[in-house]
GROMACS .gro file of C-alpha atoms in nm:
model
  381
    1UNK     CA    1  -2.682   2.680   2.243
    2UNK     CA    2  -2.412   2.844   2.008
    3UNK     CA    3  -2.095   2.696   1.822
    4UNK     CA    4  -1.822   2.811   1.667
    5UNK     CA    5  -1.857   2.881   1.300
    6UNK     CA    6  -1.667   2.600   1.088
    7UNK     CA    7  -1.413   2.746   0.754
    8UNK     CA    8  -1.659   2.572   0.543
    9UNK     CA    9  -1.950   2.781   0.738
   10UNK     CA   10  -1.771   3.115   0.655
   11UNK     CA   11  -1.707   2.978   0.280
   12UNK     CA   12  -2.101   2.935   0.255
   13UNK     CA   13  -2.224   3.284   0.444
   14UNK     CA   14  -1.939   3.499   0.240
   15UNK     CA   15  -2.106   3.474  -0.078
   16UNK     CA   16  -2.480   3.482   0.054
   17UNK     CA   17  -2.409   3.802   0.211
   18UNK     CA   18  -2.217   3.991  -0.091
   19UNK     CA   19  -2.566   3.867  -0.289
   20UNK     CA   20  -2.765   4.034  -0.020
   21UNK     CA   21  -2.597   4.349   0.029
   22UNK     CA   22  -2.551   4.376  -0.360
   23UNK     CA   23  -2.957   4.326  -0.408
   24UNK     CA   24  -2.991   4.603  -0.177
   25UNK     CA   25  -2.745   4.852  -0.303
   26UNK     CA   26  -2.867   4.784  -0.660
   27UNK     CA   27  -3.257   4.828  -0.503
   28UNK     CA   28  -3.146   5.159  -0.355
   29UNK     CA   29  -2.955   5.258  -0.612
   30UNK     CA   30  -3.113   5.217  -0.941
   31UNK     CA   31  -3.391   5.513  -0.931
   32UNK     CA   32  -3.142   5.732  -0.861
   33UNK     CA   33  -2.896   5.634  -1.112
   34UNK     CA   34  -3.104   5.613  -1.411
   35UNK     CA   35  -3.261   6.004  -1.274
   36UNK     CA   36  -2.898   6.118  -1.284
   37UNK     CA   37  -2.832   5.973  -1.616
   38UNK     CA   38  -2.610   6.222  -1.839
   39UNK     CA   39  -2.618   6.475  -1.595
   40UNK     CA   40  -2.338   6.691  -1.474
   41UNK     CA   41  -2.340   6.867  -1.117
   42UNK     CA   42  -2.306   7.213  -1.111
   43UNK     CA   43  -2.392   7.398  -0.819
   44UNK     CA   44  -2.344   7.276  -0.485
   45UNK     CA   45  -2.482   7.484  -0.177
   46UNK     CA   46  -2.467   7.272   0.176
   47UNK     CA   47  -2.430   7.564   0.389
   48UNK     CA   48  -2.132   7.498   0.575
   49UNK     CA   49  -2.094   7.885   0.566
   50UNK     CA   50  -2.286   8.175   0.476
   51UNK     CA   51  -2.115   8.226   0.111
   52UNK     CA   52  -2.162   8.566   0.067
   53UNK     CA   53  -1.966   8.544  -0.293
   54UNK     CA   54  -2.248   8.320  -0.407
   55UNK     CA   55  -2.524   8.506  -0.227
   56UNK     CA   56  -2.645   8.836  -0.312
   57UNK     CA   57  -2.921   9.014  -0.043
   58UNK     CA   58  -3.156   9.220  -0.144
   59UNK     CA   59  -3.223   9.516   0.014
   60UNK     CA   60  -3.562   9.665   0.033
   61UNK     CA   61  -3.895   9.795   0.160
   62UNK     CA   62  -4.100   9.788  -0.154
   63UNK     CA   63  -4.297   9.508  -0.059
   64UNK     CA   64  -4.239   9.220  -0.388
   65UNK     CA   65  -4.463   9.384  -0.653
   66UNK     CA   66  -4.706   9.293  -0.406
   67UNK     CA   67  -4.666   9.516  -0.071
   68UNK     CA   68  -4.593   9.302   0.131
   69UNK     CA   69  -4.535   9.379   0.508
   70UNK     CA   70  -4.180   9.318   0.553
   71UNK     CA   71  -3.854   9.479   0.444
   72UNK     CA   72  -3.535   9.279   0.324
   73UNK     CA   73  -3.201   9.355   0.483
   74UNK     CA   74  -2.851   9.225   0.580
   75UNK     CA   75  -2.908   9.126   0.923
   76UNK     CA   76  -2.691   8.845   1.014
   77UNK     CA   77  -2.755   8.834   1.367
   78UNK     CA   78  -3.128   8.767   1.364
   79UNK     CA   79  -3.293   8.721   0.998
   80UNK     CA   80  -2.991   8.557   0.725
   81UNK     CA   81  -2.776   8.272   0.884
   82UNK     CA   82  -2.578   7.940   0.872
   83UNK     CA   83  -2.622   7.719   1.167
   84UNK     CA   84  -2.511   7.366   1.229
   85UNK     CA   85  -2.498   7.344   0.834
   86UNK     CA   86  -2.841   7.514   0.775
   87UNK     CA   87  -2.938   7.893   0.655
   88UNK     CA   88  -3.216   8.053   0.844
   89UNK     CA   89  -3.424   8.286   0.655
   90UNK     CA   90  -3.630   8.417   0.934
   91UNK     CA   91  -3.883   8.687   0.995
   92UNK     CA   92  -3.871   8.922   1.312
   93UNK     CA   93  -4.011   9.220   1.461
   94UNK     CA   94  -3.880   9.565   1.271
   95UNK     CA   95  -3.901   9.737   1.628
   96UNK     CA   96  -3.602   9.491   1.741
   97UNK     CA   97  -3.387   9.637   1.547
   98UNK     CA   98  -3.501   9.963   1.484
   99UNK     CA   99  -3.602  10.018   1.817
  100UNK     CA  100  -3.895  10.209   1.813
  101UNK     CA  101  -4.246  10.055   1.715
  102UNK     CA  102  -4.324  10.120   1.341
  103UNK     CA  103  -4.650  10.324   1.422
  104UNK     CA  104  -4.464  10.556   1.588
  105UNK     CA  105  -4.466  10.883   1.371
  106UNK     CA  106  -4.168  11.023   1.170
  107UNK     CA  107  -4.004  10.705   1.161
  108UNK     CA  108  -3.746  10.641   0.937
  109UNK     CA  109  -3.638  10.296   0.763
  110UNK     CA  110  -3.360  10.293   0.503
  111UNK     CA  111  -3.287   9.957   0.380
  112UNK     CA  112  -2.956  10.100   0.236
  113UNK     CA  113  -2.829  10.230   0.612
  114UNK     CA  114  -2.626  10.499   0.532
  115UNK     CA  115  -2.539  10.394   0.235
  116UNK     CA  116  -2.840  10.478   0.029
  117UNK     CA  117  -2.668  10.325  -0.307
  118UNK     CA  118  -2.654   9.985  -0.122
  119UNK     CA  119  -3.037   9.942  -0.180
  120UNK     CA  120  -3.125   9.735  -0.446
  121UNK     CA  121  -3.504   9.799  -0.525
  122UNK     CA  122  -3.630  10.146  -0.509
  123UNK     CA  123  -3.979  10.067  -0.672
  124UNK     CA  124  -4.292  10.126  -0.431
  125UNK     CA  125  -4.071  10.363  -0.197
  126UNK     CA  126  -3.832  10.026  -0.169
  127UNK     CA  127  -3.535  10.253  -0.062
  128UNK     CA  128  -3.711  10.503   0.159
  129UNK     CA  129  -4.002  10.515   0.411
  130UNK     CA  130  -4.131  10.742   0.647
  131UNK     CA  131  -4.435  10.679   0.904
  132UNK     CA  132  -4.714  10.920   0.892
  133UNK     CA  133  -5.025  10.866   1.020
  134UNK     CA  134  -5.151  10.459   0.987
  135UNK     CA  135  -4.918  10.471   0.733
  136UNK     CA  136  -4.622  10.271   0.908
  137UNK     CA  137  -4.353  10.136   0.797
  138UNK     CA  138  -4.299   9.812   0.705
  139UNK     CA  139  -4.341   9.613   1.041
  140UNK     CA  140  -4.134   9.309   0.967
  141UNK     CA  141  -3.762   9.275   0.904
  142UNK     CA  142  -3.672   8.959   0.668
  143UNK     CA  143  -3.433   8.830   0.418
  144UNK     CA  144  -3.426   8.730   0.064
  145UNK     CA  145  -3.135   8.584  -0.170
  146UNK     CA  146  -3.018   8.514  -0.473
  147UNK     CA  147  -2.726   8.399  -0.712
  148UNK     CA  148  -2.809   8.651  -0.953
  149UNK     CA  149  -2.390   8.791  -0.967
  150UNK     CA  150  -2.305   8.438  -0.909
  151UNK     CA  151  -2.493   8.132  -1.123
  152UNK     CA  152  -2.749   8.095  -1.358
  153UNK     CA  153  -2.867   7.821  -1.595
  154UNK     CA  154  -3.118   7.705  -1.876
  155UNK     CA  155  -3.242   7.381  -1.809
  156UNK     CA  156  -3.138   7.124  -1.575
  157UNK     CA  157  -3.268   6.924  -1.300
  158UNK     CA  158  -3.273   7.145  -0.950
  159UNK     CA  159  -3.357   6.975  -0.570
  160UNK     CA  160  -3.363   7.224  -0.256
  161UNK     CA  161  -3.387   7.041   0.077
  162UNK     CA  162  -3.605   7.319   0.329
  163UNK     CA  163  -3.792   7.314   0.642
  164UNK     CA  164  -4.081   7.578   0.581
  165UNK     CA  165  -4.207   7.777   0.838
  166UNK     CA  166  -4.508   7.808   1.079
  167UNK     CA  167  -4.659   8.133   1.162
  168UNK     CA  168  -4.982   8.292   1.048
  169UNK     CA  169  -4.955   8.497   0.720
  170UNK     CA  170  -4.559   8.405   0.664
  171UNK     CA  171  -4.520   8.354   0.295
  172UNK     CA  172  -4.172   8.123   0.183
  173UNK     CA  173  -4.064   8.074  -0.161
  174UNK     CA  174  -3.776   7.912  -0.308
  175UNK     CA  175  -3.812   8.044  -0.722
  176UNK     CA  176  -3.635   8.145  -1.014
  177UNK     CA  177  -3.578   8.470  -1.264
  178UNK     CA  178  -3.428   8.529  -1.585
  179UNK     CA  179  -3.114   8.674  -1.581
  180UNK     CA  180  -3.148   8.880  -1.865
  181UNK     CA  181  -3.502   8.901  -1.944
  182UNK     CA  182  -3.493   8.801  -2.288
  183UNK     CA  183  -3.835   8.862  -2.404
  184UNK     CA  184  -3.869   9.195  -2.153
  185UNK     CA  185  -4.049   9.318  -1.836
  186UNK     CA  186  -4.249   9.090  -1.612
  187UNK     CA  187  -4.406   8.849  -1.683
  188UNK     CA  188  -4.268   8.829  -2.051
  189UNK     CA  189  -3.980   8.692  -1.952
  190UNK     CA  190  -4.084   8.437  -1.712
  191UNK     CA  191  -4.109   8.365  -1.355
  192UNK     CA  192  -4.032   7.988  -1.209
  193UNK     CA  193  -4.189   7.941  -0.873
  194UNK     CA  194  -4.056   7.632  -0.736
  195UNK     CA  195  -4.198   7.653  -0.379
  196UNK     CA  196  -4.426   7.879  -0.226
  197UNK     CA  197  -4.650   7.809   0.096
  198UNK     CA  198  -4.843   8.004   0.364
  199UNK     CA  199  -4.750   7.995   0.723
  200UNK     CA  200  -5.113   7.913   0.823
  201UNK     CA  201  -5.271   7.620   0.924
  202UNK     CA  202  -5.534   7.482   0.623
  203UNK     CA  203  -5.867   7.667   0.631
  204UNK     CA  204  -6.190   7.607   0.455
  205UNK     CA  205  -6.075   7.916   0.245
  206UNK     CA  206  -5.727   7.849   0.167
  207UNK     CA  207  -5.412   7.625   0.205
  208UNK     CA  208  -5.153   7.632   0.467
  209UNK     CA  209  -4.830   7.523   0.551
  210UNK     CA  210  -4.912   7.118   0.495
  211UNK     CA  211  -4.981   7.244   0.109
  212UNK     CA  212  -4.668   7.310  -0.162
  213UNK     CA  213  -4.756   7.563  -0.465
  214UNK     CA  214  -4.565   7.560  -0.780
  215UNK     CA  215  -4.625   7.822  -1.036
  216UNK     CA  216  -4.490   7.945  -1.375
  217UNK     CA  217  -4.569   8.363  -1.487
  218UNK     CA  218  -4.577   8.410  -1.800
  219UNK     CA  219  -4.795   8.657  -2.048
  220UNK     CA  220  -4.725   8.920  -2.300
  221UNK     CA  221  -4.792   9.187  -2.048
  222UNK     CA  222  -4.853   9.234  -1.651
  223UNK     CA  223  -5.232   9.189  -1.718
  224UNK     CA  224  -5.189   8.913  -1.901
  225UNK     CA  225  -5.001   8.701  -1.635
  226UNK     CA  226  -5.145   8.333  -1.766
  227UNK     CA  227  -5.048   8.168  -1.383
  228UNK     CA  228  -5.362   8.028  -1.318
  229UNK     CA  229  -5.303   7.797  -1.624
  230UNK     CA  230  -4.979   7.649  -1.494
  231UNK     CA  231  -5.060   7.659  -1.126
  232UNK     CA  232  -5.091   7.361  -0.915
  233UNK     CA  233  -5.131   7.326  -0.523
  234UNK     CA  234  -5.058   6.948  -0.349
  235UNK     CA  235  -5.065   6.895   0.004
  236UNK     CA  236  -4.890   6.590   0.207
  237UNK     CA  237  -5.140   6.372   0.317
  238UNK     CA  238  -5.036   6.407   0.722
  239UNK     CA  239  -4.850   6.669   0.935
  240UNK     CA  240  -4.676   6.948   0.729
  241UNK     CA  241  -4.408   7.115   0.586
  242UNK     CA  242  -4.236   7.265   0.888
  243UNK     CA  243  -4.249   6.948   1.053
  244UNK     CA  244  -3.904   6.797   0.893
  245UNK     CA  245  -3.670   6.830   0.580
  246UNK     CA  246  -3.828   6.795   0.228
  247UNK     CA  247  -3.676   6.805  -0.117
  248UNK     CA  248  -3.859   6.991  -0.385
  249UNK     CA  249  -3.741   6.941  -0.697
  250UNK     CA  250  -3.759   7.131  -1.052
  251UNK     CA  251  -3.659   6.922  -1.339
  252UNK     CA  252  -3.644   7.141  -1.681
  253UNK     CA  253  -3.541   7.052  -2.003
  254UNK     CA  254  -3.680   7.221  -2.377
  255UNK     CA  255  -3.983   7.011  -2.411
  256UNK     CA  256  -4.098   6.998  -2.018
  257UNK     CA  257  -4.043   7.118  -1.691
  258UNK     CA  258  -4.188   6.991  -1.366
  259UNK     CA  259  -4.187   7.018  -1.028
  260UNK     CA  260  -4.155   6.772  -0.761
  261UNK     CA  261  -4.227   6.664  -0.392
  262UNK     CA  262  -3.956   6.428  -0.236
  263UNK     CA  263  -3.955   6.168  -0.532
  264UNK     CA  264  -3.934   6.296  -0.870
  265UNK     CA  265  -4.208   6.029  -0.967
  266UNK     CA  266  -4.450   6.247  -0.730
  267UNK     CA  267  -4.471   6.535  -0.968
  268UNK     CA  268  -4.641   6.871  -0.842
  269UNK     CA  269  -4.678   7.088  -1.138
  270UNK     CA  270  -4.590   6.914  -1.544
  271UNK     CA  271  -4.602   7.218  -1.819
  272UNK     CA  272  -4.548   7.090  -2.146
  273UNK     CA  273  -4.282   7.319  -2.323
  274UNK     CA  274  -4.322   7.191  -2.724
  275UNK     CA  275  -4.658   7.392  -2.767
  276UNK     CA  276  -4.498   7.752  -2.756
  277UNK     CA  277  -4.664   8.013  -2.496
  278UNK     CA  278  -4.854   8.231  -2.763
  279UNK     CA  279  -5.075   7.975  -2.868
  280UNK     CA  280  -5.079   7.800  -2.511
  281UNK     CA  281  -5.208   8.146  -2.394
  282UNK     CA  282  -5.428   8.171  -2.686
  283UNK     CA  283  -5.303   8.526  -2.731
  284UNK     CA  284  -5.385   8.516  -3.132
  285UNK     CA  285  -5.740   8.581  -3.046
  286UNK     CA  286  -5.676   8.907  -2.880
  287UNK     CA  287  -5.317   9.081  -2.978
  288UNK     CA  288  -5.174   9.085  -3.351
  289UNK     CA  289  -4.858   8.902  -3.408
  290UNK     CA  290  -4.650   9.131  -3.368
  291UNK     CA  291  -4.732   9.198  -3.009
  292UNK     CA  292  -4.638   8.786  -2.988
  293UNK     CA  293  -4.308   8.848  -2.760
  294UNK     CA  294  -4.159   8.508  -2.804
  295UNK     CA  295  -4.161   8.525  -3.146
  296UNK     CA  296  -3.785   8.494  -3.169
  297UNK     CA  297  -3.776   8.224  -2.904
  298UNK     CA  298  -3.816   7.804  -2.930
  299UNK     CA  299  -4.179   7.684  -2.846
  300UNK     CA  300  -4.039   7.676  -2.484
  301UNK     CA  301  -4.024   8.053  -2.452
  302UNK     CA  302  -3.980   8.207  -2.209
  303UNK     CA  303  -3.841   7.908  -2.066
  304UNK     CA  304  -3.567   7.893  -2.264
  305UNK     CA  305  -3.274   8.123  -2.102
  306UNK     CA  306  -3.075   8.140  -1.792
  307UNK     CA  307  -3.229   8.188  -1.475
  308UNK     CA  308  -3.119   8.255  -1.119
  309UNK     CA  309  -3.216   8.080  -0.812
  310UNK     CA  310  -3.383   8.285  -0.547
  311UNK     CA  311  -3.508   8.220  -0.153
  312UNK     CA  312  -3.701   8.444   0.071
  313UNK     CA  313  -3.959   8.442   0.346
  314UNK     CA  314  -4.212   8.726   0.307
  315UNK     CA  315  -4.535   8.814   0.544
  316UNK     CA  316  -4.866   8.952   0.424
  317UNK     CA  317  -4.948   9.178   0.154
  318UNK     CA  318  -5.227   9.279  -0.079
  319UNK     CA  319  -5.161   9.235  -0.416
  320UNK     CA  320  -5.312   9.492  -0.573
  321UNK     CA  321  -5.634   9.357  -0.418
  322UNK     CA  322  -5.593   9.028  -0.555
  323UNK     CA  323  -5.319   8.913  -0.262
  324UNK     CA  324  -5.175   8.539  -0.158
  325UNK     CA  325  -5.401   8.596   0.168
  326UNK     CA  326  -5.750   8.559   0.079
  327UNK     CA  327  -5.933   8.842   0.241
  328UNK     CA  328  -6.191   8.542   0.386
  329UNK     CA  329  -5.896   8.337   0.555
  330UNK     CA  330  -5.988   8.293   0.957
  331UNK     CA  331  -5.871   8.593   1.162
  332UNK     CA  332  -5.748   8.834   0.873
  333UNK     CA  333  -5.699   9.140   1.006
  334UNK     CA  334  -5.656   9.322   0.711
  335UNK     CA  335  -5.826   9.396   0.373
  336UNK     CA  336  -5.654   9.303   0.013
  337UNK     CA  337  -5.768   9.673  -0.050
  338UNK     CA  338  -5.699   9.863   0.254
  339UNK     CA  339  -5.480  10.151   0.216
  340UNK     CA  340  -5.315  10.076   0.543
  341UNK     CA  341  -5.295   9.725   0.525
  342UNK     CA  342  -4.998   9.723   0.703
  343UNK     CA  343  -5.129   9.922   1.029
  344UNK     CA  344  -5.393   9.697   1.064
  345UNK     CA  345  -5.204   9.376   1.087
  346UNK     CA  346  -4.952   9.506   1.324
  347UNK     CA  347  -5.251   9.625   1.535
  348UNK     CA  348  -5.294   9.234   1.560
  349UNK     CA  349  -4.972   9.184   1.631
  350UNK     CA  350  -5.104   9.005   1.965
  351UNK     CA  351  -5.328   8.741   1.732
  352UNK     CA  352  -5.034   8.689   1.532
  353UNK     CA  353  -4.705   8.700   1.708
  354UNK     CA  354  -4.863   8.376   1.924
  355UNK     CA  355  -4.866   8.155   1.581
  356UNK     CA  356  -4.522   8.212   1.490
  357UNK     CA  357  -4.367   7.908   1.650
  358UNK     CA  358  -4.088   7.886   1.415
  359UNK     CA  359  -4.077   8.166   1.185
  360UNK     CA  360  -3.792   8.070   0.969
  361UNK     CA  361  -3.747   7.895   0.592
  362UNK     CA  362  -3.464   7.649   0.731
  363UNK     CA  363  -3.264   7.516   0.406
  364UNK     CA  364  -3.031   7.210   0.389
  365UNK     CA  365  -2.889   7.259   0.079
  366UNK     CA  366  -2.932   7.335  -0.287
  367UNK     CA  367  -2.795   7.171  -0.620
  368UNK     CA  368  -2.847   7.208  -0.993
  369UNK     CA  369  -2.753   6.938  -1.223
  370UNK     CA  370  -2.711   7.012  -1.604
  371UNK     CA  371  -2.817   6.798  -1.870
  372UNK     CA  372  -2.587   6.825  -2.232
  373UNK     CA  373  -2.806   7.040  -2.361
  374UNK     CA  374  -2.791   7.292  -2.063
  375UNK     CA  375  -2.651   7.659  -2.067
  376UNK     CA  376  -2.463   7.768  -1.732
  377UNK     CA  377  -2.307   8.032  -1.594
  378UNK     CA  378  -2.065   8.043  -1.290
  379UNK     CA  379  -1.919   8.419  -1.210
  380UNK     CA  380  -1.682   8.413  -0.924
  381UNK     CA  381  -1.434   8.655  -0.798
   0.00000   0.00000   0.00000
């Protein structure tokens, strides 16, 4: 049976429900708050359009430092979009757009178009290549990002909500550069990999696409890159990362930075920025000082200037022999030091295409809060 409430019944529920609903708020509220504690937003990306004023593509074959197997471009139609308030990074065939297959011989790809000043990396033949032989072209088309004519900062807290994608040998990252490169050429100055991830499903061998990498670069010189010692991988203990939305955070102020999964209390990767690189790297034993690049810098160096948010999705490569794919990964088809890397995994292109069930880094949106001791800078037109 029901009844009417009485005045004095409302009088009694008012206040028990303001308690409960305050309880709540102040439960869902609190972590949050004291996180955001004396921090300032500045950088807001939720994709309700493709921004082109904030992002910058790249345009080029030369493979990442690491010849990799696709080519970067300003496709809108198929490989850099905004959708229902989402950017697609995705990775497609080079023959659908260039219309010819990439083994065919004599072909031609020009990042630049016609406009051969338009490409923006000429290293490793980045503005130019021509197939000859099992020497192809790069057989995937992609895109990669950045606010590097647009933002920048030193230290701050920085979340990215992505979908990854699913697809044998696909490689996403969501990472950071210095804008100026302080302390000089790579990997003196730093690198800040927030996210990276392989397409693949978990082997034996290797991790796939249920696993999140975070890495810093650093090192006086290209062959002394110290990664492994601030590398960490962590997986999520069911499904993966293309399966919904996660957040993955960098927090980064002059005595740490750390990267997160979802929660900033479930930290990925914690480098402790008050012992300075030289001695983390225990470069004393094996250079004089004066070959100590960070010498100038706080104990945080590199770590200590402005750097620029990048996104991409890549696919394969070798790495000078030493690639992201180990060469012992299930159904490989090529070699870390084959010459023609590239032909053979497009001569799998059957094995491969059949994975790729959603070949696309899918991102939500992006924000970078400053703390008040952050640097910034915001260049618009």
């Amino acid at each position: 049976a029901t009844r009417d409430p009485s005045p004095t019944d409302e009088r009694m529920a008012i206040p028990f429900l303001l308690t409960i609903a305050a309880a709540y708020v102040c439960a869902f509220l609190r972590p949050q708050a004291a996180e955001r504690l004396g921090e300032k937003l500045v950088f807001s990306e939720e994709f309700d359009r493709f921004d082109l004023k904030t992002w910058t593509h790249e345009m080029t074959a030369g493979g990442g430092g690491n010849w990799e197997f696709e080519w970067y471009g300003n496709n809108r139609a198929n490989n850099s979009f905004v959708e229902n308030g989402t950017l697609y990074l995705r990775a497609t065939l080079s023959e659908d757009f260039l219309g010819v297959e990439p083994t065919e011989d004599q072909t031609v790809l020009q990042p630049g178009g016609s406009f051969p000043d338009q490409c923006s990396d000429q290293n490793d033949y980045g503005c130019r290549r021509q197939t000859a032989g099992q020497n192809i072209i790069n057989p995937i088309q992609s895109a990669r990002i950045s606010t590097k004519n647009s933002f920048s900062f030193q230290f701050g807290r920085m979340e990215a909500r992505a979908k990854l994608p699913k697809g044998d040998w696909l490689w996403p990252a969501i990472w950071l550069l210095p804008r100026y490169s302080q302390y000089g050429v790579w990997p003196a100055s730093g690198e800040i990999d927030l996210l990276e991830s392989r397409g693949n499903d978990k082997s034996d061998v290797a991790s796939g696409v249920e696993t999140m990498q975070s890495t810093l670069h650093w090192g006086p010189k290209f062959s002394e890159n110290m990664f492994s010692m601030t590398h960490v991988e962590h997986a999520i203990p069911e499904g993966d990362l293309s399966q919904d939305f996660h957040t993955y955070g960098l927090y980064w102020n002059s005595s740490i930075l750390y990267t997160y999964l979802d929660d900033p209390q479930n930290i990925v990767l914690k480098v402790d920025l008050t012992v300075d690189a030289w001695t983390k790297g225990e470069f004393e034993t094996k250079f004089n000082d004066p070959a100590n690049p960070w010498r100038s810098g706080s104990s945080a160096a590199p770590f200590d200037q402005e750097f620029y948010i990048i996104m991409n999705l890549a696919c394969g490569g070798t790495g000078g022999g030493n690639g992201f794919f180990p060469d012992e990964m299930p159904g490989k088809p090529w070699k870390n030091t084959d010459q023609n890397a590239a032909f053979e995994f497009y001569a799998a292109k059957d094995q491969w295409m059949k994975t790729w069930t959603s070949p696309a880094l899918v991102v939500d949106s992006i924000k970078v809060w400053a703390f008040e001791d952050s640097a910034y800078t915001t260049i618009r037109d």
